[in-house]
Coordinates of C-alpha atoms and ligand atoms in Angstrom, one line a residue:
M7 CA 91.7 189.7 -38.4
P8 CA 90.5 191.9 -35.6
D9 CA 87.3 190.5 -34.1
S10 CA 84.1 192.5 -34.4
P11 CA 81.1 192.4 -32.1
H12 CA 79.4 190.4 -34.8
S13 CA 81.7 187.4 -34.1
L14 CA 79.8 186.9 -30.8
D15 CA 76.7 184.8 -30.8
P16 CA 74.0 187.0 -29.2
S17 CA 72.2 184.0 -27.7
A18 CA 75.4 183.0 -25.8
L19 CA 75.9 186.5 -24.3
P20 CA 75.6 186.8 -20.5
A21 CA 72.7 188.9 -19.2
H22 CA 74.9 190.1 -16.4
V23 CA 78.6 190.7 -16.4
A24 CA 80.3 191.7 -13.1
I25 CA 83.9 193.0 -13.1
I26 CA 86.6 193.4 -10.5
M27 CA 88.5 196.3 -12.1
D28 CA 91.9 195.6 -10.5
G29 CA 95.5 196.6 -11.3
N30 CA 95.4 200.4 -11.8
G31 CA 98.3 200.8 -9.3
R32 CA 100.5 198.2 -10.9
W33 CA 99.8 199.5 -14.4
A34 CA 101.0 203.0 -13.3
Q35 CA 104.0 201.6 -11.4
E36 CA 105.2 199.7 -14.5
R37 CA 105.1 203.0 -16.4
G38 CA 106.8 205.1 -13.7
L39 CA 103.5 207.0 -13.1
S40 CA 101.7 207.8 -9.9
R41 CA 98.8 205.6 -8.7
S42 CA 96.5 208.6 -9.5
E43 CA 97.5 208.3 -13.2
G44 CA 96.6 204.6 -12.9
H45 CA 93.2 205.4 -11.6
K46 CA 92.6 208.0 -14.3
A47 CA 93.5 205.4 -16.9
G48 CA 91.1 203.0 -15.1
V49 CA 88.2 205.4 -15.6
R50 CA 89.0 205.7 -19.3
A51 CA 88.9 201.9 -19.5
A52 CA 85.6 201.7 -17.6
K53 CA 84.0 204.2 -20.0
A54 CA 85.0 202.1 -23.0
I55 CA 83.7 198.9 -21.4
V56 CA 80.3 200.4 -20.5
T57 CA 80.0 201.6 -24.1
E58 CA 80.9 198.2 -25.5
C59 CA 78.5 196.3 -23.2
R60 CA 75.7 198.7 -24.3
T61 CA 76.6 198.1 -27.9
L62 CA 76.7 194.3 -27.5
G63 CA 73.3 194.3 -25.7
I64 CA 74.5 193.2 -22.2
R65 CA 71.7 194.2 -20.0
H66 CA 73.4 194.3 -16.6
L67 CA 77.0 195.4 -15.8
T68 CA 78.3 195.6 -12.2
L69 CA 81.6 197.3 -11.7
Y70 CA 83.6 196.9 -8.4
T71 CA 84.5 200.6 -7.9
F72 CA 85.3 200.9 -4.2
S73 CA 85.2 198.2 -1.6
Q74 CA 84.6 198.8 2.1
E75 CA 88.1 197.5 2.7
N76 CA 89.5 200.2 0.3
W77 CA 88.8 202.8 3.1
G78 CA 92.0 201.6 4.6
R79 CA 94.1 203.1 1.7
P80 CA 96.0 206.4 2.1
R81 CA 93.6 209.3 2.5
D82 CA 94.8 211.1 -0.6
E83 CA 94.2 208.0 -2.8
V84 CA 90.7 207.6 -1.4
S85 CA 89.8 211.3 -2.0
L86 CA 91.2 211.1 -5.5
L87 CA 89.0 208.1 -6.3
F88 CA 85.9 209.9 -5.2
Q89 CA 86.9 213.0 -7.2
L90 CA 87.3 210.8 -10.2
L91 CA 83.9 209.3 -9.6
V92 CA 82.2 212.8 -9.3
R93 CA 84.0 213.9 -12.5
F94 CA 83.0 210.7 -14.3
L95 CA 79.3 211.2 -13.4
G96 CA 79.4 214.8 -14.5
D97 CA 81.0 213.9 -17.8
E98 CA 78.9 210.8 -18.6
L99 CA 75.5 211.6 -17.3
S100 CA 74.0 213.0 -20.5
S101 CA 75.5 210.3 -22.7
M102 CA 74.1 207.7 -20.2
E103 CA 70.6 209.2 -20.5
K104 CA 70.9 209.4 -24.3
N105 CA 72.0 205.7 -24.5
G106 CA 69.3 204.5 -22.1
I107 CA 71.7 203.5 -19.3
C108 CA 70.3 203.4 -15.8
L109 CA 72.8 203.9 -13.0
R110 CA 72.5 202.1 -9.7
V111 CA 74.7 201.7 -6.6
F112 CA 75.4 198.5 -4.7
G113 CA 76.6 199.6 -1.3
D114 CA 76.0 202.2 1.3
V115 CA 75.6 205.5 -0.4
D116 CA 75.1 207.3 2.9
G117 CA 78.6 206.4 3.9
L118 CA 80.2 208.2 0.9
P119 CA 81.7 211.7 0.9
L120 CA 79.0 214.4 0.4
A121 CA 80.0 215.4 -3.2
A122 CA 79.9 211.7 -4.3
R123 CA 76.6 211.1 -2.6
T124 CA 75.1 214.2 -4.2
A125 CA 76.4 213.3 -7.7
L126 CA 75.3 209.7 -7.4
R127 CA 71.8 210.6 -6.2
H128 CA 71.4 213.1 -9.1
A129 CA 72.6 210.6 -11.6
M130 CA 70.4 207.8 -10.3
N131 CA 67.3 210.0 -10.4
R132 CA 68.0 211.2 -13.9
T133 CA 68.6 207.8 -15.3
A134 CA 66.0 205.9 -13.2
R135 CA 63.7 205.4 -16.2
C136 CA 66.4 204.4 -18.7
E137 CA 65.7 200.9 -19.9
G138 CA 68.5 199.9 -22.2
M139 CA 70.9 198.7 -19.6
I140 CA 71.6 198.8 -15.9
V141 CA 75.1 199.8 -14.8
N142 CA 75.6 199.0 -11.1
L143 CA 78.6 200.6 -9.3
A144 CA 79.6 198.6 -6.3
L145 CA 80.7 201.4 -4.0
N146 CA 81.5 201.3 -0.3
Y147 CA 80.6 197.6 -1.0
S148 CA 81.2 194.4 1.0
G149 CA 79.6 191.2 0.0
R150 CA 79.5 189.9 3.6
E151 CA 78.0 193.2 4.8
E152 CA 75.4 193.0 2.1
I153 CA 74.3 189.6 3.5
L154 CA 74.2 190.9 7.1
R155 CA 72.2 193.9 6.0
A156 CA 69.7 191.6 4.3
A157 CA 69.4 189.6 7.5
R158 CA 68.8 192.8 9.4
L159 CA 66.2 194.0 7.0
L160 CA 64.3 190.7 7.2
M161 CA 64.3 190.9 11.0
E162 CA 63.2 194.5 10.9
K163 CA 60.2 193.4 8.8
G164 CA 59.4 190.8 11.4
V165 CA 59.8 187.9 9.0
R166 CA 59.5 184.6 10.8
P167 CA 62.2 181.9 10.4
D168 CA 60.1 180.0 7.9
G169 CA 59.7 183.2 5.9
V170 CA 63.5 183.5 5.4
T171 CA 63.3 182.0 1.9
E172 CA 65.8 182.6 -0.9
E173 CA 63.3 184.8 -2.6
A174 CA 62.7 186.9 0.5
F175 CA 66.4 187.2 1.1
R176 CA 67.2 188.2 -2.5
A177 CA 64.6 191.0 -2.2
C178 CA 66.8 192.5 0.5
L179 CA 70.0 192.5 -1.5
Y180 CA 71.2 195.5 -3.4
S181 CA 70.8 193.4 -6.6
A182 CA 67.0 192.8 -5.9
G183 CA 65.2 192.4 -9.2
Q184 CA 68.4 191.8 -11.2
P185 CA 69.7 188.4 -12.3
D186 CA 72.9 187.0 -10.7
P187 CA 76.1 187.7 -12.7
D188 CA 76.5 185.0 -15.3
L189 CA 80.2 186.0 -15.9
L190 CA 82.5 187.5 -13.3
I191 CA 85.7 188.9 -14.6
R192 CA 88.8 189.9 -12.6
T193 CA 91.7 191.7 -14.2
S194 CA 95.3 192.0 -12.9
G195 CA 96.2 188.4 -12.3
E196 CA 94.8 188.0 -8.8
L197 CA 92.8 184.8 -8.3
R198 CA 90.3 185.9 -5.7
I199 CA 86.9 187.4 -5.3
S200 CA 87.8 190.0 -2.6
N201 CA 84.3 190.2 -1.0
Y202 CA 82.5 190.8 -4.2
L203 CA 78.9 189.7 -4.8
T204 CA 79.3 186.9 -2.3
F205 CA 75.7 185.7 -2.4
Q206 CA 75.1 186.4 -6.1
S207 CA 78.2 184.8 -7.6
A208 CA 77.4 181.3 -6.3
Y209 CA 77.0 180.0 -9.9
S210 CA 78.9 182.7 -11.9
E211 CA 81.4 181.6 -14.4
L212 CA 84.8 183.1 -13.4
Y213 CA 87.2 184.6 -15.9
F214 CA 90.7 185.8 -14.7
T215 CA 93.1 187.7 -16.9
S216 CA 96.6 189.0 -16.0
T217 CA 95.8 192.2 -18.0
Y218 CA 95.8 195.3 -15.7
W219 CA 92.5 197.1 -15.7
P220 CA 93.6 200.2 -17.7
D221 CA 94.6 197.8 -20.5
F222 CA 91.4 195.9 -20.5
T223 CA 90.0 197.0 -23.8
P224 CA 86.7 196.1 -25.5
E225 CA 88.6 193.5 -27.5
E226 CA 89.7 191.9 -24.2
L227 CA 86.1 191.9 -23.1
R228 CA 85.0 190.2 -26.3
K229 CA 87.7 187.6 -25.6
A230 CA 86.2 186.9 -22.2
L231 CA 82.7 186.8 -23.7
R232 CA 83.8 184.2 -26.3
D233 CA 85.4 182.2 -23.5
Y234 CA 82.1 182.4 -21.6
A235 CA 80.2 181.3 -24.7
G236 CA 82.2 178.1 -24.7
R237 CA 81.5 177.2 -21.1
S238 CA 79.1 174.4 -20.1
R239 CA 77.0 175.6 -17.2
R240 CA 75.4 172.7 -15.4
F241 CA 74.1 174.1 -12.1
G242 CA 74.6 170.8 -10.4
L243 CA 73.0 168.7 -13.2
T244 CA 74.5 166.1 -15.5
Q245 CA 75.6 167.1 -19.0
E246 CA 72.7 165.0 -20.4
Q247 CA 70.1 167.0 -18.5
I248 CA 71.2 170.3 -20.0
P249 CA 68.9 171.4 -22.9
Ligands
IPE23 C1 91.8 198.8 -8.6 O1 93.2 199.0 -8.8 C2 91.1 200.1 -8.2 C3 90.6 200.1 -6.9 C4 90.7 199.1 -6.0 C5 89.9 201.3 -6.4 P1 94.2 199.0 -7.6 O2 94.4 200.3 -7.0 O3 93.8 198.0 -6.6 O4 95.5 198.5 -8.3 P2 96.6 197.5 -7.7 O5 96.0 196.3 -7.3 O6 97.3 198.3 -6.6 O7 97.6 197.4 -8.9
IPE24 C1 89.1 194.9 -5.3 O1 90.4 195.2 -5.5 C2 88.2 196.1 -5.1 C3 88.0 196.9 -6.4 C4 88.5 196.6 -7.6 C5 87.3 198.2 -6.2 P1 91.5 195.3 -4.4 O2 92.7 195.7 -5.0 O3 91.0 196.2 -3.3 O4 91.5 193.8 -3.8 P2 92.6 193.0 -3.1 O5 93.1 193.9 -1.9 O6 93.7 192.8 -4.0 O7 92.0 191.7 -2.6
MG25 MG1 94.2 196.0 -6.3

């Protein structure tokens, strides 16, 4: 029987899901298609996952969209990725507003191509007051750089060493005000984090699947969520101490 969203226990849903959307290139290669086609299919998969998360009531979704390291890819591929981003924002903005989805960026927006910067700022402004769900796009993002940036911000504020608390530090991260990811999913079979949410993923539950991102359907997401629901999160305590 195909599973339905109802087969998931709402109380066991993660508040924050973070995804490393990997495998577009290999998905395309296996089909004799160009990498561009793989990325286009990846955008379609991302749209379906955003919709599914909204339907399920997941409040925070963070999608690894473009890493700082990805600048090293061929120039044509990089420019296609940003074209797709601009198109995605144009196509989806009104439905995001209608569905109460607030768009945010983790990463350095100023370092993005002009068209992407403009489209992102517009989309962030338009959805700023949406309260149903937050979708964070990690763009021009590096987890290590985010940590260094937070250290710089604290120093600029003149914070003394004993003021460098976890709370003060968190307030300087892109994710300030949002919970850490409960569940971190990576598609495509790679077993690594690739500089993603380095600070915030300290206690995330990890879920790896060999499915390439374009094939990661809402059903696959629900499978990951069921797996998560069966995990025992202990945060360093003993099983007996967990309520
Ligand atoms: C993920 O797919 C998309 C981005 C990194 C932008 P890839 O393009 O990394 O696909 P593979 O890993 O080459 O298959
Ligand atoms: C991670 O995927 C970045 C994104 C999904 C945007 P990569 O394909 O860049 O990661 P590596 O190179 O396999 O570690
Ligand atoms: Mg990859």
